[in-house]
Short mmCIF file of C-alpha atoms in Angstrom, two decimals:
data_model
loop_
_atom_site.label_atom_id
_atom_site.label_comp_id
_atom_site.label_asym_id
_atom_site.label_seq_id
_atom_site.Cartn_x
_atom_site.Cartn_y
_atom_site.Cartn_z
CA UNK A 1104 114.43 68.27 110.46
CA UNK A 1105 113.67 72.18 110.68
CA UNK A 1106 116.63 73.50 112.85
CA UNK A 1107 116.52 77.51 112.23
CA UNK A 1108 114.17 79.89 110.64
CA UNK A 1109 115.63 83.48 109.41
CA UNK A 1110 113.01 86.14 109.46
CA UNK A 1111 114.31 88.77 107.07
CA UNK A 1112 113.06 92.33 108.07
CA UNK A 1113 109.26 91.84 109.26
CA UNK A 1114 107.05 92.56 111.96
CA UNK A 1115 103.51 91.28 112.22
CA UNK A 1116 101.46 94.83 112.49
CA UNK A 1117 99.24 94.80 110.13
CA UNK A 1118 99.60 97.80 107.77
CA UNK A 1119 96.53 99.57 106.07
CA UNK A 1120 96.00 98.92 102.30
CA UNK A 1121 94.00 101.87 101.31
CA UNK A 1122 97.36 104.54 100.44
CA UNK A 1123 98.49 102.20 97.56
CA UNK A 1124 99.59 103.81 94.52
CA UNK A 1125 98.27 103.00 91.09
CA UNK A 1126 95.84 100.80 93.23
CA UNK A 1127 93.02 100.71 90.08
CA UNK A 1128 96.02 100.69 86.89
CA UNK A 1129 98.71 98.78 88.64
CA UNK A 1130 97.06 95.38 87.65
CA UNK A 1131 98.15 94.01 83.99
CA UNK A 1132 101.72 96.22 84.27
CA UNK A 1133 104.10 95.50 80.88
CA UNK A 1134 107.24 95.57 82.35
CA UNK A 1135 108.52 95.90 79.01
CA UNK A 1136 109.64 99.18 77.05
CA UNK A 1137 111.03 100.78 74.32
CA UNK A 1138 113.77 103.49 76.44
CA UNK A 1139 114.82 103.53 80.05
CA UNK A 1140 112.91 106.99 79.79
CA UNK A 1141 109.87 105.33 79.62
CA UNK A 1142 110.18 102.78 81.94
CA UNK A 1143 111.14 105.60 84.58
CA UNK A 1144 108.11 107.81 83.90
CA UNK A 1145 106.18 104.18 84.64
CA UNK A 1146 107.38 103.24 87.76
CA UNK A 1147 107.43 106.94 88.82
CA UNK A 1148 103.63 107.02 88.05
CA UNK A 1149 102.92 103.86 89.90
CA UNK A 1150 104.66 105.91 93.34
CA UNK A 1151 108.07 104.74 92.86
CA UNK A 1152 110.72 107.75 94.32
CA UNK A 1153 112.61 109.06 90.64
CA UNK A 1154 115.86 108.90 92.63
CA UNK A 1155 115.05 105.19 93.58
CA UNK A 1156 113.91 104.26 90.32
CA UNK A 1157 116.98 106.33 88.67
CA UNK A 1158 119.19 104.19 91.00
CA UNK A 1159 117.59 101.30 89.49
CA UNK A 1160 118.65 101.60 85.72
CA UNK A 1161 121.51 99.39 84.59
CA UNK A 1162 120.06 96.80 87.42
CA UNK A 1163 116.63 96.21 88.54
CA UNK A 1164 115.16 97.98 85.09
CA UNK A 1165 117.80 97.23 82.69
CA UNK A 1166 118.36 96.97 79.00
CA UNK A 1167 117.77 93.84 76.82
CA UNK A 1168 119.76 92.44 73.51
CA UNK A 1169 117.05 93.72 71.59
CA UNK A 1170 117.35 97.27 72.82
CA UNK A 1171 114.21 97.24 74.56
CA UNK A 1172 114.16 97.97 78.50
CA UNK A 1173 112.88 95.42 81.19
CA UNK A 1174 111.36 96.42 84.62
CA UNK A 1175 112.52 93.25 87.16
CA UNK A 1176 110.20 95.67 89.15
CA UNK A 1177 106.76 95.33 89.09
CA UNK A 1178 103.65 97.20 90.60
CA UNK A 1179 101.64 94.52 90.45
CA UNK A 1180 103.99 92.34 93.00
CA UNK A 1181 104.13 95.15 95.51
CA UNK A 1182 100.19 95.94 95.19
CA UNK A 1183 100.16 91.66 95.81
CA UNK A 1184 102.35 92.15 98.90
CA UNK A 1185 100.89 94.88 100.21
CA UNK A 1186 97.41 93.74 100.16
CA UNK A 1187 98.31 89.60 100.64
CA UNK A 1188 101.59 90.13 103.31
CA UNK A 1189 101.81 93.84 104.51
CA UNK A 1190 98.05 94.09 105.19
CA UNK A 1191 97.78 90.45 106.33
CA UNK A 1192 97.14 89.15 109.86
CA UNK A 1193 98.82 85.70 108.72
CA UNK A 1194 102.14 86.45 110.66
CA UNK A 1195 100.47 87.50 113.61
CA UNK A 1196 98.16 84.51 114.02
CA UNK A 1197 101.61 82.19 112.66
CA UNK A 1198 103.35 83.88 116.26
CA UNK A 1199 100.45 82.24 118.12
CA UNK A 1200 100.71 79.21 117.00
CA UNK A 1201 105.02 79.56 117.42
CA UNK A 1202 103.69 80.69 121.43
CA UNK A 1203 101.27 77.51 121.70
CA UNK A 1204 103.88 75.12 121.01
CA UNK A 1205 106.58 76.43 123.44
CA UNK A 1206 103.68 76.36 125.93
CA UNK A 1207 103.00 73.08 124.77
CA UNK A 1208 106.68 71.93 125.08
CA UNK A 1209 106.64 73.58 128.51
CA UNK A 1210 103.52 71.81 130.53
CA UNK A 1211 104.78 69.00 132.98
CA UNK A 1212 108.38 70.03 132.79
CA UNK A 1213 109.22 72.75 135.36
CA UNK A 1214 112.90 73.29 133.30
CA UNK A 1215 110.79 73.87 130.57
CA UNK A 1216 108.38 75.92 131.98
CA UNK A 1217 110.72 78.66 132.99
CA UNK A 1218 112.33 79.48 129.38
CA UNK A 1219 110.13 77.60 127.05
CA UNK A 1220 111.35 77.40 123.56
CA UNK A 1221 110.62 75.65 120.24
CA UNK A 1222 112.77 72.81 119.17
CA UNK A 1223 114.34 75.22 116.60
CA UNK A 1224 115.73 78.42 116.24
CA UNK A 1225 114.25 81.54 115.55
CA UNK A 1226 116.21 84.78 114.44
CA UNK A 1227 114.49 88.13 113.71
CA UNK A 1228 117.26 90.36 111.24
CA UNK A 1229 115.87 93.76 111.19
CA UNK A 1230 117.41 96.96 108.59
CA UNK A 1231 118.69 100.01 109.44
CA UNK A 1232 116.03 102.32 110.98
CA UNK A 1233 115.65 104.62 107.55
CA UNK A 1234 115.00 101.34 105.67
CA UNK A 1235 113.15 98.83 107.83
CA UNK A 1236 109.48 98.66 107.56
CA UNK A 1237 109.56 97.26 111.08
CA UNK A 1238 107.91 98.41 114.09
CA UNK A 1239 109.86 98.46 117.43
CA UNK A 1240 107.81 99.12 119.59
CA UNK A 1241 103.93 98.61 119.81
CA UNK A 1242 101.38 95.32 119.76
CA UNK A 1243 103.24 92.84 116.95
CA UNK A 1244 106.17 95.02 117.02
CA UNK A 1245 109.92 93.71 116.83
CA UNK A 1246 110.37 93.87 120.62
CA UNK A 1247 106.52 92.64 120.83
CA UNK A 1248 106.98 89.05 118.68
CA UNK A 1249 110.61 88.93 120.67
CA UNK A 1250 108.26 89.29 124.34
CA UNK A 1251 106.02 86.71 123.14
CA UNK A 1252 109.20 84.29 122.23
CA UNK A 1253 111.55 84.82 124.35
CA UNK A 1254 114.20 82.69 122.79
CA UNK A 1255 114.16 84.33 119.32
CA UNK A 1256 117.34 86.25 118.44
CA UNK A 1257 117.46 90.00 117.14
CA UNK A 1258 119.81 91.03 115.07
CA UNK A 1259 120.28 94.89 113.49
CA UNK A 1260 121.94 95.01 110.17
CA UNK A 1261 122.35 98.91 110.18
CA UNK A 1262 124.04 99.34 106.96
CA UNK A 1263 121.01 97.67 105.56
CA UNK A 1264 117.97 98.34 103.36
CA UNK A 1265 114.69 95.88 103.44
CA UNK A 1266 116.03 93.67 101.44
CA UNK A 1267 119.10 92.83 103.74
CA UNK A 1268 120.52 90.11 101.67
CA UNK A 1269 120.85 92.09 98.83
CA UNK A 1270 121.85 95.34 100.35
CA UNK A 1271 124.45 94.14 103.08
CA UNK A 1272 125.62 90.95 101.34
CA UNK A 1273 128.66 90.00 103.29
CA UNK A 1274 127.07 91.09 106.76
CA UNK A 1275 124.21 88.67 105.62
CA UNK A 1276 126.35 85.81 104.55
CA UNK A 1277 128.61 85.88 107.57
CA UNK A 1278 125.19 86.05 110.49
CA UNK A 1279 123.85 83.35 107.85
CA UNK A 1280 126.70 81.00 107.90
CA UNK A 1281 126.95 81.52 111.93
CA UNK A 1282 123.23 80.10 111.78
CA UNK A 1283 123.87 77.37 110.07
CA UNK A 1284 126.96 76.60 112.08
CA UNK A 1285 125.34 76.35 115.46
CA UNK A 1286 122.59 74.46 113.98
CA UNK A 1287 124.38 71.72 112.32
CA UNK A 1288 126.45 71.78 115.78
CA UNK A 1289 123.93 71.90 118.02
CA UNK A 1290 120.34 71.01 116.89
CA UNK A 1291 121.35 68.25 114.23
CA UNK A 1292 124.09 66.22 115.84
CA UNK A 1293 123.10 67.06 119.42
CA UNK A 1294 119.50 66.94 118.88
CA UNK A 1295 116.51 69.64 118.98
CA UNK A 1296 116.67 70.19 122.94
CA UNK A 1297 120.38 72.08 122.48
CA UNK A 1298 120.92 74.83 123.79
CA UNK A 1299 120.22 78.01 122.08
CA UNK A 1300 123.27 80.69 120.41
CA UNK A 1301 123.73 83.88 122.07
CA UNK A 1302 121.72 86.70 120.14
CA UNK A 1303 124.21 88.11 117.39
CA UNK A 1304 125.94 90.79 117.81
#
């Protein structure tokens, strides 16, 4: 039984695909290489920031026991994203569907019908405002998909880059655990119909 869904730093605007970089010489990328110099200059020249990508060395793009360098990152994957996720009306149309059940769950029962909500629950953890690629405002914004469910729960990590899990680790863990708390508390021994946590704070 489905009793919470985390959705980690998205909106559902769809974004346009026509400013990628490397769009025609990003496909086939060898994430392999012979210094950390050249991996740099590679990621640079497929529109990574050199500060981001210098950040990266030692981590993400790190050296191997053969002395060659390894790019975890990959041009090809975020060319994939952008064109497959970013610039995708997929999570837009999935919010409809999310709407057409609560309305679904909400016809004949006048309770219901005043705060409908799905029989699990929905929280929407957005980044810090320099590092989200969220929209607040505007159609499919944060505040937009939060209108159109009114019993999903936003949370602002603002220590946080995109990837909040990886970024603000033991704010992530702690709002993660406090999910899975209430669920197993509420929605699996008290059933689906439970009521819902107070957005975290």
């Amino acid at each position: 039984m489905l009793a919470a869904v985390v959705v980690e730093d998205m909106d559902a605007v769809v974004r346009p695909t026509d400013d990628l970089h490397g769009q025609s010489d990003a496909v086939g990328f060898d994430r392999r290489f012979a210094s950390a110099d050249e991996a740099r200059a590679a990621l640079v020249r497929h529109g990574y920031a050199p500060d981001r990508v210098l950040a990266w060395l030692g981590a993400r793009v790190r050296r191997l026991p053969d002395g060659s360098w390894w790019s975890d990152v990959n041009p090809d994957a975020k060319r994939f994203a952008r064109e497959r996720v970013l610039g995708s009306a997929d999570a837009d149309r999935a919010w409809t569907v999310l709407e057409s059940v609560c309305r679904q769950r909400a016809s004949g029962d006048e309770t219901a019908a005043t705060s409908p909500s799905l029989p699990f629950d929905v929280h929407l953890w957005v980044a810090a405002d320099a590092e989200t690629c969220c929209h607040w405002a505007g159609p499919r914004s944060v505040s937009n998909l939060q209108d159109r469910l009114p019993g999903t729960s936003v949370a602002r990590f603002d220590a946080a880059g995109h990837s909040i899990h990886n970024t603000a680790r033991p704010e992530f863990v702690a709002h993660l655990i406090g999910v899975i708390n209430h669920a197993a508390r509420t929605k699996l021994l008290l059933g689906n119909d439970a009521p819902r946590p107070p957005p975290p704070r």
